[in-house]
XYZ file of C-alpha atoms in Angstrom:
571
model
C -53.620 -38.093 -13.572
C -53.239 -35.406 -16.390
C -54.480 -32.167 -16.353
C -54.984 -29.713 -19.710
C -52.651 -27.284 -20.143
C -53.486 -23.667 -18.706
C -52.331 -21.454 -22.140
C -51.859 -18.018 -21.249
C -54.019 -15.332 -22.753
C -50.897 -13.247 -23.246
C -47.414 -14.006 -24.216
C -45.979 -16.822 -26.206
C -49.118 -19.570 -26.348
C -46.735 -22.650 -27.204
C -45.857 -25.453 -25.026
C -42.516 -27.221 -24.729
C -43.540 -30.081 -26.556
C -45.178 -27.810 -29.368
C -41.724 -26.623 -29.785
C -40.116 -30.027 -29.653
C -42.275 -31.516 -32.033
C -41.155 -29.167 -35.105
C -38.185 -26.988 -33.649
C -38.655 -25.164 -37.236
C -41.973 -24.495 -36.874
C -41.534 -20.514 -36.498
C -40.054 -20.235 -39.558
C -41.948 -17.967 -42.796
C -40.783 -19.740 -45.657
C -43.002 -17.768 -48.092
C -41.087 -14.670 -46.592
C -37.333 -16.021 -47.173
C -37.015 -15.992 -50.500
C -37.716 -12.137 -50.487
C -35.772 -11.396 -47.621
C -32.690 -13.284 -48.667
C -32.536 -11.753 -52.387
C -33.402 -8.235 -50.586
C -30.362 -8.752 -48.443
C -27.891 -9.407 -51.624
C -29.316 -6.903 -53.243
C -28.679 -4.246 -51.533
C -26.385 -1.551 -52.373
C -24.739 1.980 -51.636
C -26.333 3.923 -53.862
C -24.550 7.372 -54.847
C -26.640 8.486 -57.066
C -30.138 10.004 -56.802
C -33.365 11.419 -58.668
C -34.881 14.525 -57.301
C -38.340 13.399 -56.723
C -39.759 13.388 -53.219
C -40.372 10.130 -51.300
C -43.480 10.051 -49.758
C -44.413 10.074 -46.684
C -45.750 7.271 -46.363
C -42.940 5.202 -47.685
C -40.880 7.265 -45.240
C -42.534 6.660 -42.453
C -42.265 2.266 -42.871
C -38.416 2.612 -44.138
C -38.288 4.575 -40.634
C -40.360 1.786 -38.618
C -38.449 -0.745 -39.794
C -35.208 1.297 -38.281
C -36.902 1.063 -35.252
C -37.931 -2.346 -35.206
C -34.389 -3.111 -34.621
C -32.477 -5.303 -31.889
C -31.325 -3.344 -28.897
C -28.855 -3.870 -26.628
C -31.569 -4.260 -23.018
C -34.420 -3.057 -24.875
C -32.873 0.482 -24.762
C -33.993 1.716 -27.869
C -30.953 4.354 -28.090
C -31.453 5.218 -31.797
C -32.464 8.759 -33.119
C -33.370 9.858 -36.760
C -32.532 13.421 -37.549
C -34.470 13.599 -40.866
C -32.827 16.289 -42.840
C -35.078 17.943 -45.682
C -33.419 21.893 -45.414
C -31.560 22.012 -48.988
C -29.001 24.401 -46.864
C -28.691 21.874 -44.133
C -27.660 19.481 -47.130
C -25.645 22.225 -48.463
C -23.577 22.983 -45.490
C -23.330 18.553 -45.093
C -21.807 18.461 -48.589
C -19.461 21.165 -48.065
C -17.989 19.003 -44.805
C -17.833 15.913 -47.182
C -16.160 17.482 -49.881
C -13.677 18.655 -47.339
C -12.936 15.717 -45.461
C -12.516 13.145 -48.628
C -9.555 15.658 -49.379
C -8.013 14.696 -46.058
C -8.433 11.134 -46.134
C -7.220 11.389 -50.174
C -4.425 13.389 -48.472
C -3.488 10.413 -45.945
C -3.467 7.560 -48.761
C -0.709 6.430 -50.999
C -1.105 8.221 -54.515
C -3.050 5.413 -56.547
C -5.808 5.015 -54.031
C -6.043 8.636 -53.437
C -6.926 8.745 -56.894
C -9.092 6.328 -56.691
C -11.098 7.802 -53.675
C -11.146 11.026 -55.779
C -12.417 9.577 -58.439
C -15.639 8.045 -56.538
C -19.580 9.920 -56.893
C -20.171 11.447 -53.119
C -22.875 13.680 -54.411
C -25.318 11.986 -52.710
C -25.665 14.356 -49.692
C -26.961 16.794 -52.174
C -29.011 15.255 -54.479
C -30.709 12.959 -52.335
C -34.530 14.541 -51.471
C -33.838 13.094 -48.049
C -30.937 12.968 -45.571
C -30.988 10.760 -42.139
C -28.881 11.571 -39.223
C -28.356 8.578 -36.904
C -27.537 9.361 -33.493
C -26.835 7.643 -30.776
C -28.575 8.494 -27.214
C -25.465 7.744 -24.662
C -26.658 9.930 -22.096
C -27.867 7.009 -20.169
C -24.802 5.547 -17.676
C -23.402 1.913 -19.423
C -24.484 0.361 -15.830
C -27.842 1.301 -16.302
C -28.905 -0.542 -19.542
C -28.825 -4.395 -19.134
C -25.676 -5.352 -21.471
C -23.771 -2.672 -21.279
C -22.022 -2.808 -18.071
C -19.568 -5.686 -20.037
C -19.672 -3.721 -23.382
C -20.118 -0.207 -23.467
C -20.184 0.106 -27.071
C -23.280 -1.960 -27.712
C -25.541 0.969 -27.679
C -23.825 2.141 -30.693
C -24.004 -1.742 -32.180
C -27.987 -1.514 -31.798
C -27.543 1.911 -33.894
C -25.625 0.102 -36.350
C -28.574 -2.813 -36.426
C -31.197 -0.273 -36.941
C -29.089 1.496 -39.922
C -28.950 -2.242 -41.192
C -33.204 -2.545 -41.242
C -33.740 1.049 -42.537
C -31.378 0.118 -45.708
C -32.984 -3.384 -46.208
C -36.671 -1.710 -45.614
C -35.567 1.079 -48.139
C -33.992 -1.742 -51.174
C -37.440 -3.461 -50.453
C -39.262 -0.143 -51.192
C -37.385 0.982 -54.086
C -35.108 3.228 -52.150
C -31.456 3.518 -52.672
C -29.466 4.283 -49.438
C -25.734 5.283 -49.214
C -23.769 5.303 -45.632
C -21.704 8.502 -45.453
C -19.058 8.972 -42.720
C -16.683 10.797 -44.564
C -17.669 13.684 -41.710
C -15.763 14.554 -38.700
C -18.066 13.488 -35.651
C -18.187 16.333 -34.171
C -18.647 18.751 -37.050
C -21.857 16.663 -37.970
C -23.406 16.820 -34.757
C -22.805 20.491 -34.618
C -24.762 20.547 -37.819
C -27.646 19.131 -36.547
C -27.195 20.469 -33.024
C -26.864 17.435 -30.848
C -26.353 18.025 -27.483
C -23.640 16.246 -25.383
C -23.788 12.830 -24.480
C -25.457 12.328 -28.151
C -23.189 11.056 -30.672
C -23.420 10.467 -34.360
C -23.174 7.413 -36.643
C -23.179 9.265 -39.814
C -25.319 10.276 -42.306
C -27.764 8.398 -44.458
C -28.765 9.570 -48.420
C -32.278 8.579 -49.033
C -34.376 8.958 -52.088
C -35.005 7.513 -55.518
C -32.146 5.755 -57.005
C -30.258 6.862 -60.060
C -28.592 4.070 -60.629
C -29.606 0.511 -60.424
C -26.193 -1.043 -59.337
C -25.863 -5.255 -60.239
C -22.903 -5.419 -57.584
C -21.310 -2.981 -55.041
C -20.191 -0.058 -56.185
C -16.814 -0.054 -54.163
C -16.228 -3.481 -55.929
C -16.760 -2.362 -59.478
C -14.777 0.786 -59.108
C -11.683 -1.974 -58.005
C -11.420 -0.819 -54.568
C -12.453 -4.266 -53.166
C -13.848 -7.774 -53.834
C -16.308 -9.108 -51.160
C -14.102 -12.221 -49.875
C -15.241 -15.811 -50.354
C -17.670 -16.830 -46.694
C -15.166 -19.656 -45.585
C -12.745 -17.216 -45.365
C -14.650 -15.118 -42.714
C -15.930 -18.204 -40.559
C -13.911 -19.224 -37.649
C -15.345 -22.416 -36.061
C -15.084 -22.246 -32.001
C -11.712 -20.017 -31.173
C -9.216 -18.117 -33.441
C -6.869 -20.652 -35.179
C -3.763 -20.914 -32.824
C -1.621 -20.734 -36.121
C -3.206 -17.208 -36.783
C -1.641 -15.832 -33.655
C -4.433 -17.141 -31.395
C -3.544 -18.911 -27.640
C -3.711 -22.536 -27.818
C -7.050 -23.740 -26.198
C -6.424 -24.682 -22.771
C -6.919 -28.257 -21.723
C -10.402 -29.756 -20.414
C -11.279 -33.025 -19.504
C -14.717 -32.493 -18.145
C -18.096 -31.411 -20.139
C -21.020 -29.909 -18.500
C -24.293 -31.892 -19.813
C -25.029 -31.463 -23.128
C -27.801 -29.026 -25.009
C -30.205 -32.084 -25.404
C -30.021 -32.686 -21.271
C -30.560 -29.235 -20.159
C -33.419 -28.268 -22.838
C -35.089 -31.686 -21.924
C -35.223 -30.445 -18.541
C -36.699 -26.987 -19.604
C -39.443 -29.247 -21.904
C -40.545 -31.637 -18.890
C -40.567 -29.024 -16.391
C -42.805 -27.247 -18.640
C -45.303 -30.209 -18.531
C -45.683 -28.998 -15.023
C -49.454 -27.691 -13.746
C -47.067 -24.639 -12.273
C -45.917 -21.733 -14.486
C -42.436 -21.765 -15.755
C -40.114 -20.876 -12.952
C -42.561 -20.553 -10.320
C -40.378 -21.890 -7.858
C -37.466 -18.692 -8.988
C -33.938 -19.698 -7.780
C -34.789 -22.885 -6.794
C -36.067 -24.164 -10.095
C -33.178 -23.003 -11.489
C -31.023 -25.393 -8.954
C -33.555 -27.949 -9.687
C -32.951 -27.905 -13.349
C -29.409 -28.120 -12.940
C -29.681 -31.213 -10.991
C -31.754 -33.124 -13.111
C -29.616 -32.002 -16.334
C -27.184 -34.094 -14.338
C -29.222 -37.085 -14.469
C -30.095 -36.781 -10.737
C -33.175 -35.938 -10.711
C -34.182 -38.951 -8.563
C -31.832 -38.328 -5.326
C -33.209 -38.012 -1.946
C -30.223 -37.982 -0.016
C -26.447 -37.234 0.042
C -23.071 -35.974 1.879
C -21.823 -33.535 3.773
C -18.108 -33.066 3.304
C -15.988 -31.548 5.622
C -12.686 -30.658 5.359
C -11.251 -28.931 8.221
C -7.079 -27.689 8.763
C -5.116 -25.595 10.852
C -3.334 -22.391 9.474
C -0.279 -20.823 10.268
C -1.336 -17.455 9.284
C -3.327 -17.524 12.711
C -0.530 -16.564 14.362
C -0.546 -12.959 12.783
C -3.403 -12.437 15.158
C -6.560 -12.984 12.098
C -8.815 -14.361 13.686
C -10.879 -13.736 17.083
C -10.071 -17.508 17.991
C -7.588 -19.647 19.359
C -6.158 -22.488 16.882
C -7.440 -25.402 19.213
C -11.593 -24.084 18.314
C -10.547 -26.234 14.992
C -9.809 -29.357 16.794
C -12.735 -28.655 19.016
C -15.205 -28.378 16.246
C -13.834 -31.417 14.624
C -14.195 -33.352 17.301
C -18.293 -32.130 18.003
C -18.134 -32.651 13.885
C -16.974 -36.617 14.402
C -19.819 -37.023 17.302
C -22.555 -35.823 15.080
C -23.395 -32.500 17.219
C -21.632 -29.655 15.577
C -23.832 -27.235 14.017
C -22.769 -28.207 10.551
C -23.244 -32.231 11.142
C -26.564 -32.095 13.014
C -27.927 -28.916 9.640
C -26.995 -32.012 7.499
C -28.962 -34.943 10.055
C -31.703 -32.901 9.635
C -31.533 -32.606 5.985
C -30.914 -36.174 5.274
C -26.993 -36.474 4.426
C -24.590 -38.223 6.113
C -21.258 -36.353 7.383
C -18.280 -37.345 6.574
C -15.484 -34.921 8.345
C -11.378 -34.732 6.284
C -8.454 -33.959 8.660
C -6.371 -31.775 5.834
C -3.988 -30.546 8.207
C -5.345 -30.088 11.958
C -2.711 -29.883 14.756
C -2.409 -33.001 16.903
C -3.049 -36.681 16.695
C -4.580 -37.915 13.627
C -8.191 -37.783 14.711
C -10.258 -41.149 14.736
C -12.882 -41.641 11.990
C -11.577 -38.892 10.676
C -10.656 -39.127 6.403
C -6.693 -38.787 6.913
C -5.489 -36.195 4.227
C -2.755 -34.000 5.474
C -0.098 -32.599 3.856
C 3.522 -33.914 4.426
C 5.434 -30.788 3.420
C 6.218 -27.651 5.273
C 3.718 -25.208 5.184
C 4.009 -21.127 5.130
C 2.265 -18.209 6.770
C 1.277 -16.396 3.564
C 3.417 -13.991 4.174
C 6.533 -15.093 4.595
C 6.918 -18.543 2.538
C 3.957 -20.349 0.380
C 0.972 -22.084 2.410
C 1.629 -25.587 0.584
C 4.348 -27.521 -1.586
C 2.751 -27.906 -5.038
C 3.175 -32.016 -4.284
C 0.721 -31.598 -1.811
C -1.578 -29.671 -3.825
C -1.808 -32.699 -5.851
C -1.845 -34.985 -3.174
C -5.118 -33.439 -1.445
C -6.510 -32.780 -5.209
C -6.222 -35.755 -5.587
C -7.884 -36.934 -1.895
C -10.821 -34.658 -3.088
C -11.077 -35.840 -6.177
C -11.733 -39.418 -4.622
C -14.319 -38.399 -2.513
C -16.094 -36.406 -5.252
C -16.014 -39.224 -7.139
C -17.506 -41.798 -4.513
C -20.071 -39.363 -3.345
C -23.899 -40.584 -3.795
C -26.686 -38.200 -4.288
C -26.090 -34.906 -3.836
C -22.582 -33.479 -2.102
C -22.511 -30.611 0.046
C -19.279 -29.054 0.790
C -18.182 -26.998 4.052
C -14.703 -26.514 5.692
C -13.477 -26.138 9.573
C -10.226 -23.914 10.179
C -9.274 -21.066 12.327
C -7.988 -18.345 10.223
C -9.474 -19.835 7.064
C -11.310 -16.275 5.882
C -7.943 -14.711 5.437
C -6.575 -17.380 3.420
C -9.661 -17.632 1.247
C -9.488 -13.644 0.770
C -5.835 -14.066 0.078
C -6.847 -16.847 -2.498
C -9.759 -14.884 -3.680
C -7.451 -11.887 -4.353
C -5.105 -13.842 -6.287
C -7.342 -15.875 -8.853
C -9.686 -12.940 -9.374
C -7.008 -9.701 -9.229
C -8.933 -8.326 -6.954
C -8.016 -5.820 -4.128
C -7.047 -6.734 -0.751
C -9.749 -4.601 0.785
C -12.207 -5.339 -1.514
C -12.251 -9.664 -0.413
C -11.020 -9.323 3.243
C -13.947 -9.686 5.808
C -14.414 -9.629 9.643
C -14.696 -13.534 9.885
C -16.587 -15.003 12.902
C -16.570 -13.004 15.734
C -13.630 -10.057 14.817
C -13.336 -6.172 15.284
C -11.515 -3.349 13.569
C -8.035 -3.926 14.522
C -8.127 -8.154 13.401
C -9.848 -6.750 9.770
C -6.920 -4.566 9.628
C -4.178 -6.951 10.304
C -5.864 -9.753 7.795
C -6.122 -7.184 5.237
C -2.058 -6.476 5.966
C -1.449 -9.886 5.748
C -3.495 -10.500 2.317
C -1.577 -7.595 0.808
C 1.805 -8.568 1.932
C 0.994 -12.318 0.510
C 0.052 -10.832 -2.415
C 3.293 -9.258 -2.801
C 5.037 -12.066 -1.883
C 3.508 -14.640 -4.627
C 2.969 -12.253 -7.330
C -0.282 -12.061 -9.771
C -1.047 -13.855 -12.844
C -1.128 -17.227 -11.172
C -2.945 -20.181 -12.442
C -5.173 -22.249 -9.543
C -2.997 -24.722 -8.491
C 0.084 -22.534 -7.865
C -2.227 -20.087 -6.482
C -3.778 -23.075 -4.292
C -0.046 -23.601 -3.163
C 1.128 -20.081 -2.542
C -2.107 -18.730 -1.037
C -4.506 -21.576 -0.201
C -4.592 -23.857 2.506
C -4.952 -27.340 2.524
C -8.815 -28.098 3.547
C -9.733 -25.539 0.113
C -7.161 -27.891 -1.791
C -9.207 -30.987 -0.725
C -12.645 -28.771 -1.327
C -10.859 -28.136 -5.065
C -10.286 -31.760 -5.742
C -13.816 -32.689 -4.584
C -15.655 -30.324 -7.041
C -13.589 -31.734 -9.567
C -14.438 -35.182 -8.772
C -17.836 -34.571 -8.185
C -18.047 -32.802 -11.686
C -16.368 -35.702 -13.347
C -19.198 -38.048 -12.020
C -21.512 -35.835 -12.480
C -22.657 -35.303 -9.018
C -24.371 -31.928 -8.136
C -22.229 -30.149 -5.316
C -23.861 -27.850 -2.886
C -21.549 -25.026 -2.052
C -21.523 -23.454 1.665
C -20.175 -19.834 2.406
C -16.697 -17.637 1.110
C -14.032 -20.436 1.574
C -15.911 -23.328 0.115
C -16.766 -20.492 -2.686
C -13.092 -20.074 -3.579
C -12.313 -23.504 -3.602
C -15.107 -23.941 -6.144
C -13.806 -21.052 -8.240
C -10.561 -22.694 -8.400
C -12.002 -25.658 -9.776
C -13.378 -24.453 -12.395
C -10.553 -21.889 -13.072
C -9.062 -25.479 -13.483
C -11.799 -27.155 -15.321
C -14.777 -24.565 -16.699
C -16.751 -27.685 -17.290
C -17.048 -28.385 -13.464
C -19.651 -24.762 -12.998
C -22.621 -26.951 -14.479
C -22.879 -29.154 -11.249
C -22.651 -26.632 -8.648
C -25.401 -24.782 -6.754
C -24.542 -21.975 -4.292
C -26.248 -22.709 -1.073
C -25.509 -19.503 0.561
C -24.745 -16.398 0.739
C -22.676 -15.694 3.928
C -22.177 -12.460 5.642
C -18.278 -12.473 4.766
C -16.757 -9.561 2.420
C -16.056 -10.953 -0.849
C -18.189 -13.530 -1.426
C -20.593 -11.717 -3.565
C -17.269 -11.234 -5.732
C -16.334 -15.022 -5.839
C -20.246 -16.031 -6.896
C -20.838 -13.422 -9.742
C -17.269 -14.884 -10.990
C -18.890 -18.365 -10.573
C -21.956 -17.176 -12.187
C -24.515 -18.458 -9.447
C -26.993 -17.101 -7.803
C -27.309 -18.667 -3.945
C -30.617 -20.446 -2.712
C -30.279 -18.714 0.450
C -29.394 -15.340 1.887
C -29.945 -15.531 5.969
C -26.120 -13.708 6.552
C -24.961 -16.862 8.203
C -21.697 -17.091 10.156
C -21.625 -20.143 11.006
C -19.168 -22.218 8.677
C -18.856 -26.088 8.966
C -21.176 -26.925 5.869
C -23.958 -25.726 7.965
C -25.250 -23.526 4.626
C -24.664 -26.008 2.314
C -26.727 -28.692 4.559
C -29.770 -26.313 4.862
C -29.423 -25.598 1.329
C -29.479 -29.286 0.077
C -32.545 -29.765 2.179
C -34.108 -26.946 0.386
C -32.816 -28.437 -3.053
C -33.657 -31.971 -1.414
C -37.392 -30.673 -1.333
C -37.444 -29.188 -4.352
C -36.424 -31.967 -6.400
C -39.583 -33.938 -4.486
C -41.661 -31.096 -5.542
C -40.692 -31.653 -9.376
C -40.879 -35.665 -9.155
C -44.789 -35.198 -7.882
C -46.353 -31.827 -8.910
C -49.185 -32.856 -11.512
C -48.607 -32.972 -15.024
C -50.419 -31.452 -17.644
C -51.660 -33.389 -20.791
C-alpha cells in the first residue's frame, strides 16, 4: 500500500525523486547570463569620482557581503565603513609608505613598474571598507575549523568576493588594497585583539571603465589560460607530487549510495529518523545487501608473548579457556551472536597448545617477539594470516562480525594503535579487563619501549609485524576480504578497531563496508574510530571482548535492515 507524501511546512519541500527526475532543476537560467558576464567583468578599479553612493546602494553591495559562505555558519566578517576624509587621509599616507618598501624589495624594472601604478584610490574614493576578521572565537569552537584554522579568514575572503561582484552589478568600482601593514591598519580603525584585518576596500563611482585588468594592461601579468590551473584528482607526480599509492578495492559508487538516500526517502518516516542506525543501514544496502538476515561471527583468538611482562590481570591459559567455551557455543561472544542470528566460526591464530578441534587452523610458523625486545611476527606470516583473513572475508555470507580472543591483546593493539596513528603511549594504553594502576603502568612501559624499538613512520603491514599480533593480522585480512566482496563487516571493541584501521591504512576503499558496533570502555578507541571515521551503534562501556559487541550490534543492524525492507512507502 502507498501512502502520500507528508511535505514539510518548513525546510526544503522536494522529495528524492523530485530531485532525481531533473537533477538540474534548481538551476536560474534567466539569472546566468548576468551573473557570468558580471563575474568577467569585474575589475580593480583605481580610479574614482567624488560623488556619494547612496545609501541605499550601500546598504545591498553590503548585504550581498554578508550573504556569503561561512566556514560553520560563523559569520566572522566585519565592515568598518570608513567615510572620515582624515581617516582616509591618515590610510593613504600608510599606502604611500608601504608601496615604497615593497618598490624597495623588487628588482629595479618592476619597482618601476609598481611606482608607476594609480593607488589613489584610498583618497578619492567617497567610501572606504575595512574587512576584519572576528578570530576571537577558539578554532575548536566553530564547526570546520578545528582541521583548518584559517578558514575563518577564507569566509572573509568569500564575502570580499560578493561585495565586489554586488558592487560591478551596481555600477560600483571596487579596488582591494593591502599594500598596509596589518597591524598599522587595525590601529587605524581601532580593532581590538583577536580582530584581524583583510585590507581595505575603495568604493565609489568609477573613473575609469577598464575592458581588462588593470594589472594586465600595465604588463605586470596575463591571466593564464584555465587548463593550466586545473589539476584532475592529485598533483601530477612529474610536478614533484608522490606517486598515488596503489588500490585495488572501490567503495560503491555515487549512483549506489545516492540511490539509497532516494529510496530511503520514499519512506513514511522522516529522513534519518532512525540517527546512527540509518546511517549503518544505508551503508549496507549501498553494498547491495540490503536483503540479509543473517551472517558470521568471526573469531580470531592468539596467545601473546608480551603477557609475560605482567599486562594483563590474567593468566595466558583464560585464552584457551575461552576458545574452548567459544567452540561449544557458550562463550559470551558465541551465544551474543546465537541470539542475533549468526553463526560462529572461532580462528586459532596462534593459541598455545594442541591445535584445537573445529577450530580454523591459522597460526603462524615463525618466531614471534615480545614487543619489546624483537618484532611480534615475521612479515611471511603477516601475509600468510592476511591472507587466511582474506579467505574468510571473502566466503562470508550476509553480514560479518568481527571479534578477537587473546590475553594481553589491549597492549598490543595500543602498541599497534600508537604506531599507525603517531599517537602517544599514554594517550592509547587502557586498563584492559579486569587491571589496576600498577598493570596500566607496566603496559604503557612496554608500548613505549616497543615503540622505540620499531621506530615510527611504518606502513600497516610492517607495523602489523613489528607491533601486532597474529589474531589482528587475520582480523586485517578479513576486512580486506570482506571489502573486496563487498560484504558489510561489523566491528567489535579497540583490537578489532585497529585491525580495521590497518586495513584500510592498506586499502582506503575497504572504510565503506564497515560499521562500528561498539564503543568499548578501553582508552584509545575513541582515537582509532574518529581515524576510521565511524560513529559506533552502541555505547554500553562493554568489557567483554570475544565479538560479543559486534554480535549485539549486527542484531541491532539485523533489525534495522527489516525495518527498511517493510516500513510503508509513500507514493
Amino acid at each position: 500500500m502507498s501512502y502520500p507524501r507528508p511535505v514539510p511546512v518548513i525546510g526544503d519541500a522536494t522529495s528524492a525523486a523530485q530531485r532525481a527526475g531533473d537533477p538540474a532543476a534548481w538551476a536560474m537560467p534567466e539569472e546566468a547570463d548576468g551573473l557570468y558576464a558580471v563575474v568577467a567583468a569585474r575589475r580593480d578599479v583605481r580610479r574614482y569620482r567624488p560623488d556619494p553612493v547612496p545609501d541605499d546602494v550601500l546598504r545591498r553591495v553590503l548585504a550581498a557581503g554578508h550573504a556569503a559562505p561561512s566556514v560553520g555558519h560563523s559569520q566572522p566578517w566585519r565592515f568598518v565603513v570608513v567615510r572620515d576624509a582624515a581617516v582616509r587621509d591618515r590610510a593613504a599616507v600608510l599606502t604611500d609608505r608601504e608601496r615604497l618598501r615593497q618598490a624597495a624589495q623588487l628588482e629595479p624594472d618592476a619597482a618601476r613598474r609598481l611606482l608607476d601604478l594609480q593607488l589613489e584610490g584610498v583618497r578619492e574614493a567617497p567610501l572606504g571598507i575595512v574587512v576584519c576578521c572576528d578570530r576571537r572565537t577558539p578554532a575548536a569552537g566553530v564547526l570546520g575549523r578545528a582541521t583548518f584554522p584559517d578558514a575563518d579568514l577564507w569566509s572573509c575572503a568569500a564575502a570580499i568576493q560578493n561585495l565586489w561582484l554586488a558592487a560591478r552589478a551596481e555600477g560600483l568600482g571596487m579596488g582591494w588594497v593591502t599594500l598596509f601593514r596589518p597591524e598599522e591598519l587595525a590601529g587605524l580603525v581601532g580593532l581590538p585583539a583577536g580582530v584581524a584585518t583583510l585590507g581595505w576596500l575603495c568604493l565609489g563611482w568609477p573613473d575609469e571603465r577598464p575592458p581588462a585588468p588593470g594589472l594586465e594592461r600595465a604588463g605586470w601579468s596575463r591571466r593564464l589560460p584555465l587548463d593550466a590551473v586545473v589539476v584532475e584528482d592529485r598533483w601530477p607526480a612529474d610536478d614533484g607530487g608522490p606517486a598515488a599509492p596503489p588500490s585495488h578495492l572501490r567503495a560503491p559508487g555515487r549512483e549506489a549510495v545516492v540511490g539509497v538516500r532516494d529510496e530511503a526517502d520514499r519512506l513514511l518516516t522522516p529522513p534519518g529518523s532512525l540517527g546512527v542506525l540509518d546511517r549503518a543501514v544505508d551503508r549496507v544496502v549501498a553494498l547491495g545487501r540490503g536483503e540479509v538476515t543473517s551472517g558470521t561471527l568471526v573469531l580470531a583468538a592468539a596467545d601473546h608473548p608480551v603477557a609475560a611482562r605482567g599486562v594483563s590481570a590474567y593468566g595466558g591459559h583464560v585464552t584457551r579457556d575461552v576458545v574452548r567455551a567459544a567452540l561449544a557455543g557458550s562463550s559470551v561472544g558465541a551465544t551474543a551472536a546465537a541470539a542475533a542470528g549468526l553463526a560462529t566460526v572461532v580462528v586459532d591464530a596462534g593459541v598455545a597448545g594442541d591445535p584445537l578441534p573445529r577450530a580454523v587452523d591459522a597460526r603462524p610458523v615463525g618466531r614471534r617477539g615480545d614487543l619489546v625486545s624483537a618484532p611480534a611476527l615475521t612479515p611471511a606470516d603477516v601475509e600468510r594470516l592476511l591472507a587466511a583473513g582474506r579467505a574468510l572475508g571473502t566466503a562470508a555470507e550476509g553480514l560479518l562480525a568481527l571479534g578477537e580472543v587473546g590475553v594481553g591483546n589491549t597492549t598490543v593493539a595500543a602498541a599497534l594503535a600508537a604506531g599507525l596513528l603517531g599517537a602517544d603511549p599514554a594517550d592509547v594504553t587502557g586498563l584492559g579487563s579486569g587491571a589496576d594502576s600498577e598493570v596500566l603502568e607496566r603496559k604503557r612501559s612496554v608500548v613505549a619501549a616497543a615503540l622505540a624499538r620499531a621506530g615510527t613512520g611504518l606502513g600497516p603491514a610492517r607495523a602489523l609485524a613489528e607491533l601486532g599480533g597474529p589474531e589482528l593480522a587475520v582480523l586485517t585480512g578479513a576486512v580486506l576480504g570482506a571489502a573486496q566482496a563487498r560484504t558489510p563487516v561489523v566491528l567489535d571493541g579497540f583490537a578489532v578497531s585497529v585491525a580495521a584501521l590497518a586495513a584500510v591504512l592498506l586499502e582506503p576503499g575497504a572504510q565503506a563496508c564497515l560499521v562500528a558496533g561498539q564503543r568499548s570502555r578501553e582508552r584509545g578507541h575513541d582515537l582509532v574510530l574518529q581515524a576510521l571515521g565511524l560513529e559506533p551503534l552502541l555505547d554500553l562501556r562493554l568489557r567483554a571482548g570475544e565479538g560479543a559487541g559486534a554480535a549485539l550490534a549486527a542484531g541491532l543492524l539485523l533489525d534495522g535492515l527489516r525495518v527498511r525492507r517493510t516500513t510503508a512507502r509513500v507514493g
